[in-house]
Amino acid sequence: MPEGFFIIERAAVPRPGFSQTQMEETFTEDEIARLKLKPDNVTVPVALRLLFPGQFGSNTRARKESRKRRILVHRGPLVEGEGGKEAFDREKLYVGKVGDRVRPGDTIAIQTRMTHKYDSVKDHDDEPPFILPVVYEDDHFAVVNKPENIIVFGHKNVVSHDRLFNAGIVGGFGRHTVRSCLPWALTPPKPGVISVMRRPQPVHRIDRGTSGLLVCAKTKPAMVEIARMFKERKVKKTYTAIVNGDIKEPKESSISSKEAGDLGVCIGKGEVSSENASWQLIDDELEGQSAVTIWRALQKWPLQNARNSTITKVELKPKTGRFHQLRRHMAWVSKCPLLGDKEYDGGGLAKTLRDKGFYLCSNRVTLEHPYYNSPQGRPEWELKKETLLGEKEGGKVCITEEKDGSVLVHCEIDLPPKFSEIGGG
């Protein structure tokens, strides 16, 4: 086995072979004929489907894992090891390929990486490129607080970092990305955690000019599960922005907290949850795709050179995640662009308010725990939940168990200082 890989599951091909009935229930007649399958003579992917049906529900999945060199074949029965326990004979153990055949008595094993390469991916530098605060972290995923003017992933086809810097782009090339900084910011998973990635990875993006919460994965299963949650819109995000103008809240687009919750956004911890609370609904397509934003005004202040000499702090809850959705919905639908947003503020006097960038922060996020809600992680949750439940980090993190048993992680951060500085409180 390669260094850092460990066997996590194994099963022996039964004697005198697989059941003909099981094979016919799993594969079509054409597949049996084409692959020349017999109860005592099958390929490695076929054996995976028959021995581990819960993990390998399709031929594609079984073949894919074989090509990743994750499947080991031990020719013949295991040998007696220390203490009389069954053990692998290294002389009879090899990496199974898609076309290899296995026979009765052979043992099929699944191996996975249980080591990280955090140190080797730090580009041989002793110091991190910038400070990346960690809001929540465990062995499977983390939530970090991305600074403004730092991008998540690097630019492609960039000639030099100096050209970016001279153009006013502080972050975004080489080490100056969230992805590059994560190995410094996060702690490697403890030994025994399976499918650890060589380096932690962000699961989604937020704009360079937006600060706030970013969800990152430390294991492959967590990456897959969190990506699925984002795709199915199960991750609930809240943003706070300051917009340029005295924003209006039309009665015809007003909805209650209950109606907002029914649309799939999170109305709860730390927020007004009464059905009488008023929210605004924007359902306006972008590039022909559905784009839904729920928002409400929080506070207004006077400001010279602002529209109507007023700026407004707003809370925004996107149901969808289209390109620049919040910025465009505020500018185009509500007619109040984000303060300092040079792409959508329309110019004029707004140019005088661009010196600190635009005001948008992802300050709350709620998602299901990618491991504790899985069949593999549930037993560990039952053992640890008494110590994990409740508020952590001074109330900035809260772990809850819902009535249906699902485990949720809630994270919240304070707004950047520039929000209070421009608004006076």
CSV table of C-alpha atoms in Angstrom, one decimal:
chain,number,residue,atom,x,y,z
A,1,MET,CA,0.0,0.0,0.0
A,2,PRO,CA,1.2,3.5,-0.7
A,3,GLU,CA,2.4,5.6,2.3
A,4,GLY,CA,-0.5,7.3,4.0
A,5,PHE,CA,-3.2,4.9,2.8
A,6,PHE,CA,-5.1,2.5,5.0
A,7,ILE,CA,-7.6,-0.3,4.5
A,8,ILE,CA,-11.0,0.7,5.7
A,9,GLU,CA,-13.2,-2.2,4.5
A,10,ARG,CA,-12.8,-5.7,3.1
A,11,ALA,CA,-14.8,-8.7,2.1
A,12,ALA,CA,-14.0,-12.1,0.7
A,13,VAL,CA,-15.4,-13.6,-2.5
A,14,PRO,CA,-17.6,-16.4,-1.3
A,15,ARG,CA,-16.9,-20.1,-2.1
A,16,PRO,CA,-17.8,-21.6,-4.5
A,17,GLY,CA,-18.7,-18.2,-6.0
A,18,PHE,CA,-21.4,-15.5,-6.2
A,19,SER,CA,-25.0,-16.5,-6.4
A,20,GLN,CA,-26.3,-16.6,-10.0
A,21,THR,CA,-29.5,-15.0,-8.7
A,22,GLN,CA,-27.6,-12.1,-7.2
A,23,MET,CA,-25.7,-11.6,-10.4
A,24,GLU,CA,-28.9,-11.6,-12.5
A,25,GLU,CA,-30.6,-9.1,-10.2
A,26,THR,CA,-27.6,-6.8,-10.3
A,27,PHE,CA,-26.6,-7.0,-14.0
A,28,THR,CA,-28.4,-7.2,-17.3
A,29,GLU,CA,-28.1,-10.2,-19.6
A,30,ASP,CA,-26.1,-8.1,-22.0
A,31,GLU,CA,-23.6,-7.1,-19.3
A,32,ILE,CA,-23.2,-10.7,-18.1
A,33,ALA,CA,-22.6,-11.9,-21.6
A,34,ARG,CA,-20.3,-9.0,-22.6
A,35,LEU,CA,-18.2,-9.2,-19.5
A,36,LYS,CA,-18.2,-13.0,-19.6
A,37,LEU,CA,-19.3,-13.2,-16.0
A,38,LYS,CA,-19.6,-16.4,-14.1
A,39,PRO,CA,-20.3,-17.0,-10.4
A,40,ASP,CA,-16.6,-18.0,-9.9
A,41,ASN,CA,-15.0,-15.6,-12.3
A,42,VAL,CA,-15.9,-11.8,-12.3
A,43,THR,CA,-14.1,-8.5,-12.8
A,44,VAL,CA,-13.0,-6.2,-10.0
A,45,PRO,CA,-15.8,-3.7,-10.5
A,46,VAL,CA,-18.4,-6.5,-10.6
A,47,ALA,CA,-17.0,-7.9,-7.3
A,48,LEU,CA,-17.3,-4.4,-5.8
A,49,ARG,CA,-21.0,-4.1,-6.7
A,50,LEU,CA,-21.8,-7.6,-5.4
A,51,LEU,CA,-19.7,-7.3,-2.2
A,52,PHE,CA,-20.4,-3.7,-1.3
A,53,PRO,CA,-23.8,-2.8,-2.9
A,54,GLY,CA,-24.4,0.1,-0.6
A,55,GLN,CA,-21.2,1.9,-1.7
A,56,PHE,CA,-21.2,0.9,-5.4
A,57,GLY,CA,-24.6,1.3,-6.8
A,58,SER,CA,-23.5,1.6,-10.4
A,59,ASN,CA,-20.9,0.2,-12.8
A,60,THR,CA,-19.5,3.7,-13.3
A,61,ARG,CA,-18.9,4.2,-9.6
A,62,ALA,CA,-17.1,0.9,-9.3
A,63,ARG,CA,-14.9,1.4,-12.3
A,64,LYS,CA,-14.1,4.9,-11.2
A,65,GLU,CA,-12.9,3.8,-7.8
A,66,SER,CA,-10.8,1.0,-9.4
A,67,ARG,CA,-9.1,3.5,-11.7
A,68,LYS,CA,-8.2,5.6,-8.6
A,69,ARG,CA,-6.1,2.7,-7.4
A,70,ARG,CA,-8.2,2.5,-4.2
A,71,ILE,CA,-9.1,-1.2,-4.6
A,72,LEU,CA,-6.8,-3.9,-3.5
A,73,VAL,CA,-7.0,-7.6,-4.3
A,74,HIS,CA,-5.6,-10.3,-2.1
A,75,ARG,CA,-5.1,-13.5,-4.1
A,76,GLY,CA,-6.5,-16.4,-2.0
A,77,PRO,CA,-7.4,-16.4,1.7
A,78,LEU,CA,-5.8,-14.1,4.2
A,79,VAL,CA,-2.9,-15.5,6.4
A,80,GLU,CA,-2.6,-15.7,10.1
A,81,GLY,CA,-1.0,-12.6,11.6
A,82,GLU,CA,0.0,-11.4,15.1
A,83,GLY,CA,-2.3,-12.7,17.8
A,84,GLY,CA,-3.9,-15.1,15.5
A,85,LYS,CA,-5.7,-12.3,13.6
A,86,GLU,CA,-6.2,-12.5,9.8
A,87,ALA,CA,-3.6,-10.4,7.9
A,88,PHE,CA,-2.7,-9.6,4.4
A,89,ASP,CA,0.3,-11.3,2.8
A,90,ARG,CA,2.2,-8.6,0.9
A,91,GLU,CA,3.3,-11.1,-1.7
A,92,LYS,CA,-0.3,-11.8,-2.7
A,93,LEU,CA,-1.7,-8.2,-2.4
A,94,TYR,CA,-1.9,-6.0,-5.5
A,95,VAL,CA,-3.9,-3.0,-6.8
A,96,GLY,CA,-6.9,-4.2,-8.6
A,97,LYS,CA,-7.5,-2.9,-12.1
A,98,VAL,CA,-10.8,-2.6,-14.0
A,99,GLY,CA,-10.1,-5.6,-16.2
A,100,ASP,CA,-8.6,-7.9,-13.5
A,101,ARG,CA,-10.6,-11.1,-12.6
A,102,VAL,CA,-11.2,-12.3,-9.1
A,103,ARG,CA,-12.2,-15.8,-8.0
A,104,PRO,CA,-13.7,-17.5,-4.9
A,105,GLY,CA,-11.6,-17.1,-1.8
A,106,ASP,CA,-10.0,-13.8,-3.0
A,107,THR,CA,-10.3,-10.8,-0.7
A,108,ILE,CA,-11.3,-7.4,-2.0
A,109,ALA,CA,-10.2,-4.4,0.2
A,110,ILE,CA,-10.9,-0.7,-0.1
A,111,GLN,CA,-8.1,1.7,0.8
A,112,THR,CA,-8.3,5.4,1.4
A,113,ARG,CA,-5.9,8.2,2.2
A,114,MET,CA,-5.7,9.1,5.9
A,115,THR,CA,-2.9,11.6,5.8
A,116,HIS,CA,-2.7,15.2,4.7
A,117,LYS,CA,-0.1,17.2,2.9
A,118,TYR,CA,-0.8,20.5,4.6
A,119,ASP,CA,2.9,21.2,5.2
A,120,SER,CA,4.0,20.3,1.6
A,121,VAL,CA,1.5,22.7,0.0
A,122,LYS,CA,2.6,25.8,1.9
A,123,ASP,CA,5.0,26.7,-1.0
A,124,HIS,CA,7.9,26.3,1.3
A,125,ASP,CA,7.1,29.6,3.1
A,126,ASP,CA,7.2,30.0,6.8
A,127,GLU,CA,4.5,32.6,7.1
A,128,PRO,CA,0.9,32.6,5.8
A,129,PRO,CA,0.2,35.1,3.0
A,130,PHE,CA,-2.4,36.9,5.2
A,131,ILE,CA,-4.5,36.3,8.3
A,132,LEU,CA,-7.5,34.1,7.7
A,133,PRO,CA,-9.8,34.0,10.8
A,134,VAL,CA,-11.4,30.6,11.5
A,135,VAL,CA,-15.0,30.8,12.8
A,136,TYR,CA,-15.7,27.1,13.1
A,137,GLU,CA,-13.6,24.0,12.5
A,138,ASP,CA,-13.7,20.2,13.1
A,139,ASP,CA,-12.1,17.2,11.4
A,140,HIS,CA,-14.4,17.4,8.4
A,141,PHE,CA,-15.1,21.0,7.4
A,142,ALA,CA,-14.5,24.6,8.5
A,143,VAL,CA,-16.0,28.0,8.1
A,144,VAL,CA,-13.5,30.9,7.7
A,145,ASN,CA,-14.0,34.7,7.6
A,146,LYS,CA,-12.7,35.8,4.2
A,147,PRO,CA,-11.2,39.3,4.3
A,148,GLU,CA,-12.3,41.9,1.7
A,149,ASN,CA,-10.1,42.2,-1.4
A,150,ILE,CA,-9.0,38.6,-1.3
A,151,ILE,CA,-10.3,36.2,-3.8
A,152,VAL,CA,-11.1,32.6,-3.2
A,153,PHE,CA,-9.3,30.9,-6.1
A,154,GLY,CA,-6.4,32.2,-8.2
A,155,HIS,CA,-6.8,34.0,-11.5
A,156,LYS,CA,-6.0,32.1,-14.7
A,157,ASN,CA,-3.6,33.3,-17.3
A,158,VAL,CA,-2.2,36.1,-15.1
A,159,VAL,CA,1.1,37.4,-16.3
A,160,SER,CA,2.5,38.8,-13.0
A,161,HIS,CA,1.5,39.6,-9.5
A,162,ASP,CA,2.9,43.1,-9.9
A,163,ARG,CA,0.4,43.9,-12.7
A,164,LEU,CA,-2.5,42.9,-10.4
A,165,PHE,CA,-1.1,44.9,-7.5
A,166,ASN,CA,-0.6,48.0,-9.7
A,167,ALA,CA,-4.1,47.6,-11.0
A,168,GLY,CA,-5.4,47.8,-7.4
A,169,ILE,CA,-6.1,44.1,-7.0
A,170,VAL,CA,-4.5,43.4,-3.6
A,171,GLY,CA,-5.2,39.7,-3.6
A,172,GLY,CA,-5.9,37.1,-6.2
A,173,PHE,CA,-2.6,35.7,-7.5
A,174,GLY,CA,-0.4,32.9,-6.2
A,175,ARG,CA,-0.3,32.8,-2.4
A,176,HIS,CA,-2.8,35.7,-2.1
A,177,THR,CA,-5.9,33.5,-2.3
A,178,VAL,CA,-8.1,31.8,0.4
A,179,ARG,CA,-7.2,28.4,-1.1
A,180,SER,CA,-3.5,29.1,-0.7
A,181,CYS,CA,-3.9,30.3,2.9
A,182,LEU,CA,-6.1,27.4,4.2
A,183,PRO,CA,-3.2,25.0,5.0
A,184,TRP,CA,-1.9,27.6,7.5
A,185,ALA,CA,-5.3,28.6,8.9
A,186,LEU,CA,-6.7,25.1,9.5
A,187,THR,CA,-5.6,22.2,11.6
A,188,PRO,CA,-5.2,18.8,9.9
A,189,PRO,CA,-7.8,16.1,10.7
A,190,LYS,CA,-6.7,13.8,13.4
A,191,PRO,CA,-5.4,10.3,12.5
A,192,GLY,CA,-8.2,7.9,11.7
A,193,VAL,CA,-10.4,10.3,9.7
A,194,ILE,CA,-11.0,8.8,6.3
A,195,SER,CA,-10.7,10.3,2.8
A,196,VAL,CA,-8.6,13.3,4.0
A,197,MET,CA,-7.8,15.7,1.2
A,198,ARG,CA,-4.2,16.6,0.6
A,199,ARG,CA,-5.2,20.2,1.3
A,200,PRO,CA,-8.4,21.8,2.5
A,201,GLN,CA,-10.6,23.4,-0.2
A,202,PRO,CA,-13.2,26.1,-0.4
A,203,VAL,CA,-16.6,24.6,-1.5
A,204,HIS,CA,-18.0,27.8,-3.0
A,205,ARG,CA,-17.0,31.4,-3.9
A,206,ILE,CA,-17.8,34.9,-2.8
A,207,ASP,CA,-16.8,38.0,-4.6
A,208,ARG,CA,-13.4,39.5,-4.0
A,209,GLY,CA,-14.9,42.7,-2.7
A,210,THR,CA,-17.3,40.8,-0.3
A,211,SER,CA,-16.1,39.8,3.1
A,212,GLY,CA,-17.4,37.1,5.3
A,213,LEU,CA,-18.2,33.5,5.8
A,214,LEU,CA,-16.8,30.9,3.5
A,215,VAL,CA,-17.4,27.1,3.9
A,216,CYS,CA,-14.4,24.8,3.3
A,217,ALA,CA,-14.0,21.0,3.2
A,218,LYS,CA,-11.2,19.0,4.8
A,219,THR,CA,-12.3,15.5,3.5
A,220,LYS,CA,-13.6,14.3,0.2
A,221,PRO,CA,-17.0,13.1,1.6
A,222,ALA,CA,-17.5,16.6,3.2
A,223,MET,CA,-16.7,18.3,-0.1
A,224,VAL,CA,-19.2,16.2,-2.0
A,225,GLU,CA,-21.9,16.6,0.6
A,226,ILE,CA,-21.5,20.3,1.1
A,227,ALA,CA,-21.4,20.9,-2.7
A,228,ARG,CA,-24.7,18.9,-2.9
A,229,MET,CA,-26.2,21.2,-0.2
A,230,PHE,CA,-25.2,24.3,-2.1
A,231,LYS,CA,-26.6,22.9,-5.4
A,232,GLU,CA,-29.9,22.0,-3.7
A,233,ARG,CA,-30.0,25.4,-2.0
A,234,LYS,CA,-29.9,23.9,1.5
A,235,VAL,CA,-27.2,26.2,2.8
A,236,LYS,CA,-28.8,29.3,4.3
A,237,LYS,CA,-26.8,32.5,4.0
A,238,THR,CA,-27.4,36.0,5.3
A,239,TYR,CA,-25.7,39.1,4.1
A,240,THR,CA,-25.6,42.6,5.4
A,241,ALA,CA,-25.0,45.5,3.0
A,242,ILE,CA,-25.2,49.3,3.0
A,243,VAL,CA,-26.9,50.7,0.0
A,244,ASN,CA,-26.7,54.2,-1.5
A,245,GLY,CA,-30.1,55.8,-1.0
A,246,ASP,CA,-33.3,55.9,1.0
A,247,ILE,CA,-34.5,52.5,-0.1
A,248,LYS,CA,-38.2,51.9,-0.4
A,249,GLU,CA,-40.1,48.9,0.8
A,250,PRO,CA,-43.3,48.6,-1.4
A,251,LYS,CA,-46.3,47.1,0.2
A,252,GLU,CA,-47.0,45.0,-2.9
A,253,SER,CA,-43.7,43.1,-2.6
A,254,SER,CA,-43.9,42.7,1.2
A,255,ILE,CA,-44.0,39.3,2.8
A,256,SER,CA,-44.0,38.0,6.4
A,257,SER,CA,-41.3,36.0,8.2
A,258,LYS,CA,-43.4,32.9,7.8
A,259,GLU,CA,-43.7,33.4,4.0
A,260,ALA,CA,-39.9,34.1,3.8
A,261,GLY,CA,-39.2,30.9,5.7
A,262,ASP,CA,-41.6,28.9,3.4
A,263,LEU,CA,-39.5,30.2,0.5
A,264,GLY,CA,-36.5,28.4,2.0
A,265,VAL,CA,-34.4,31.1,3.7
A,266,CYS,CA,-33.4,31.0,7.3
A,267,ILE,CA,-35.4,33.2,9.7
A,268,GLY,CA,-34.3,32.3,13.2
A,269,LYS,CA,-31.4,32.7,15.5
A,270,GLY,CA,-30.7,36.3,16.3
A,271,GLU,CA,-33.5,37.6,14.1
A,272,VAL,CA,-37.1,38.7,14.4
A,273,SER,CA,-39.1,35.6,13.6
A,274,SER,CA,-42.6,37.0,14.2
A,275,GLU,CA,-45.1,36.4,11.4
A,276,ASN,CA,-45.8,40.1,11.5
A,277,ALA,CA,-42.2,41.1,10.6
A,278,SER,CA,-42.0,42.6,7.2
A,279,TRP,CA,-39.6,41.4,4.4
A,280,GLN,CA,-39.3,42.3,0.8
A,281,LEU,CA,-39.3,39.8,-2.0
A,282,ILE,CA,-37.4,40.2,-5.3
A,283,ASP,CA,-38.1,37.5,-7.8
A,284,ASP,CA,-36.4,38.9,-10.9
A,285,GLU,CA,-34.5,36.7,-13.5
A,286,LEU,CA,-30.9,37.2,-14.3
A,287,GLU,CA,-29.6,35.9,-17.6
A,288,GLY,CA,-32.9,34.1,-18.0
A,289,GLN,CA,-32.4,32.1,-14.8
A,290,SER,CA,-34.5,32.4,-11.6
A,291,ALA,CA,-33.1,34.8,-9.1
A,292,VAL,CA,-34.8,35.3,-5.7
A,293,THR,CA,-33.6,37.7,-3.0
A,294,ILE,CA,-35.4,38.4,0.3
A,295,TRP,CA,-34.4,41.5,2.2
A,296,ARG,CA,-35.4,44.1,4.7
A,297,ALA,CA,-34.1,47.5,5.8
A,298,LEU,CA,-32.4,47.7,9.2
A,299,GLN,CA,-31.3,51.3,9.7
A,300,LYS,CA,-30.9,54.6,7.8
A,301,TRP,CA,-28.3,57.4,8.2
A,302,PRO,CA,-27.7,60.7,6.5
A,303,LEU,CA,-24.6,60.9,4.3
A,304,GLN,CA,-23.4,63.7,2.1
A,305,ASN,CA,-23.2,62.9,-1.7
A,306,ALA,CA,-25.4,59.8,-1.2
A,307,ARG,CA,-28.7,59.5,-3.1
A,308,ASN,CA,-31.4,61.6,-1.2
A,309,SER,CA,-28.5,62.3,1.2
A,310,THR,CA,-29.3,58.9,2.8
A,311,ILE,CA,-27.7,55.4,3.2
A,312,THR,CA,-29.5,52.3,4.4
A,313,LYS,CA,-28.2,49.2,6.1
A,314,VAL,CA,-30.1,46.1,4.7
A,315,GLU,CA,-30.2,42.4,5.5
A,316,LEU,CA,-30.3,40.2,2.4
A,317,LYS,CA,-31.1,36.5,2.1
A,318,PRO,CA,-30.5,35.0,-1.3
A,319,LYS,CA,-32.5,31.9,-2.2
A,320,THR,CA,-30.5,31.5,-5.4
A,321,GLY,CA,-26.9,32.3,-6.1
A,322,ARG,CA,-26.6,34.0,-9.5
A,323,PHE,CA,-23.6,36.1,-10.6
A,324,HIS,CA,-23.6,39.4,-8.6
A,325,GLN,CA,-27.2,38.7,-7.7
A,326,LEU,CA,-27.4,40.8,-4.5
A,327,ARG,CA,-25.5,43.7,-6.1
A,328,ARG,CA,-27.7,43.7,-9.2
A,329,HIS,CA,-31.0,43.2,-7.5
A,330,MET,CA,-30.3,46.2,-5.2
A,331,ALA,CA,-29.2,48.4,-8.1
A,332,TRP,CA,-31.6,47.3,-10.8
A,333,VAL,CA,-34.8,46.3,-8.9
A,334,SER,CA,-34.6,48.3,-5.6
A,335,LYS,CA,-32.9,51.3,-7.4
A,336,CYS,CA,-30.3,51.6,-4.5
A,337,PRO,CA,-26.9,50.1,-5.5
A,338,LEU,CA,-24.5,49.0,-2.8
A,339,LEU,CA,-22.5,52.0,-1.5
A,340,GLY,CA,-19.1,52.1,-3.2
A,341,ASP,CA,-20.0,49.5,-5.9
A,342,LYS,CA,-18.3,51.0,-9.0
A,343,GLU,CA,-19.8,48.4,-11.3
A,344,TYR,CA,-23.4,49.2,-10.5
A,345,ASP,CA,-23.6,52.6,-8.7
A,346,GLY,CA,-24.2,54.6,-11.9
A,347,GLY,CA,-21.3,57.1,-11.4
A,348,GLY,CA,-21.8,60.7,-10.7
A,349,LEU,CA,-21.6,61.7,-7.0
A,350,ALA,CA,-21.4,58.0,-6.2
A,351,LYS,CA,-17.8,58.0,-7.4
A,352,THR,CA,-16.9,60.1,-4.3
A,353,LEU,CA,-18.1,57.2,-2.1
A,354,ARG,CA,-16.0,54.4,-3.6
A,355,ASP,CA,-12.8,54.8,-1.6
A,356,LYS,CA,-13.5,51.9,0.8
A,357,GLY,CA,-15.0,49.5,-1.8
A,358,PHE,CA,-18.6,48.3,-1.6
A,359,TYR,CA,-20.3,47.3,1.6
A,360,LEU,CA,-21.3,43.7,1.6
A,361,CYS,CA,-20.6,41.0,4.2
A,362,SER,CA,-21.7,37.4,4.4
A,363,ASN,CA,-22.2,37.4,8.2
A,364,ARG,CA,-24.4,34.4,8.9
A,365,VAL,CA,-24.6,30.8,7.5
A,366,THR,CA,-26.5,27.7,8.5
A,367,LEU,CA,-25.9,24.2,7.1
A,368,GLU,CA,-26.3,20.6,7.9
A,369,HIS,CA,-23.2,18.9,9.3
A,370,PRO,CA,-21.7,16.9,6.4
A,371,TYR,CA,-20.4,14.1,8.6
A,372,TYR,CA,-22.7,13.8,11.7
A,373,ASN,CA,-25.8,13.5,9.5
A,374,SER,CA,-24.3,10.6,7.5
A,375,PRO,CA,-24.6,6.9,8.4
A,376,GLN,CA,-20.9,6.8,9.1
A,377,GLY,CA,-20.9,9.8,11.4
A,378,ARG,CA,-24.1,9.3,13.3
A,379,PRO,CA,-22.7,6.9,15.9
A,380,GLU,CA,-19.9,9.4,16.6
A,381,TRP,CA,-22.5,12.2,17.0
A,382,GLU,CA,-24.5,10.2,19.5
A,383,LEU,CA,-21.4,9.8,21.6
A,384,LYS,CA,-20.3,13.4,21.4
A,385,LYS,CA,-23.5,15.4,21.1
A,386,GLU,CA,-23.8,16.3,24.8
A,387,THR,CA,-20.6,18.2,24.6
A,388,LEU,CA,-21.1,19.6,21.1
A,389,LEU,CA,-24.7,20.9,21.4
A,390,GLY,CA,-25.2,24.6,22.1
A,391,GLU,CA,-23.4,27.9,21.6
A,392,LYS,CA,-19.6,28.0,21.2
A,393,GLU,CA,-17.1,30.8,20.6
A,394,GLY,CA,-19.0,33.3,22.6
A,395,GLY,CA,-22.2,32.7,20.8
A,396,LYS,CA,-20.8,33.1,17.3
A,397,VAL,CA,-21.2,29.3,16.6
A,398,CYS,CA,-24.2,27.2,17.6
A,399,ILE,CA,-24.8,23.5,17.0
A,400,THR,CA,-28.3,22.3,17.1
A,401,GLU,CA,-30.2,19.0,16.6
A,402,GLU,CA,-33.6,19.5,14.9
A,403,LYS,CA,-36.7,17.5,15.6
A,404,ASP,CA,-36.0,15.2,12.7
A,405,GLY,CA,-32.6,14.5,14.2
A,406,SER,CA,-30.6,16.5,11.6
A,407,VAL,CA,-27.5,18.3,13.0
A,408,LEU,CA,-27.1,22.0,12.0
A,409,VAL,CA,-24.2,24.3,12.4
A,410,HIS,CA,-24.9,28.0,12.7
A,411,CYS,CA,-22.1,30.6,12.3
A,412,GLU,CA,-22.2,34.3,12.7
A,413,ILE,CA,-19.6,37.1,12.6
A,414,ASP,CA,-19.5,40.8,13.5
A,415,LEU,CA,-19.6,43.2,10.6
A,416,PRO,CA,-16.3,44.8,9.5
A,417,PRO,CA,-15.5,48.1,11.2
A,418,LYS,CA,-16.2,50.2,8.1
A,419,PHE,CA,-19.9,49.5,8.4
A,420,SER,CA,-20.1,51.3,11.7
A,421,GLU,CA,-17.6,54.0,10.7
A,422,ILE,CA,-19.7,55.0,7.7
A,423,GLY,CA,-23.0,54.8,9.6
A,424,GLY,CA,-21.9,56.2,12.9
A,425,GLY,CA,-22.9,53.2,14.9
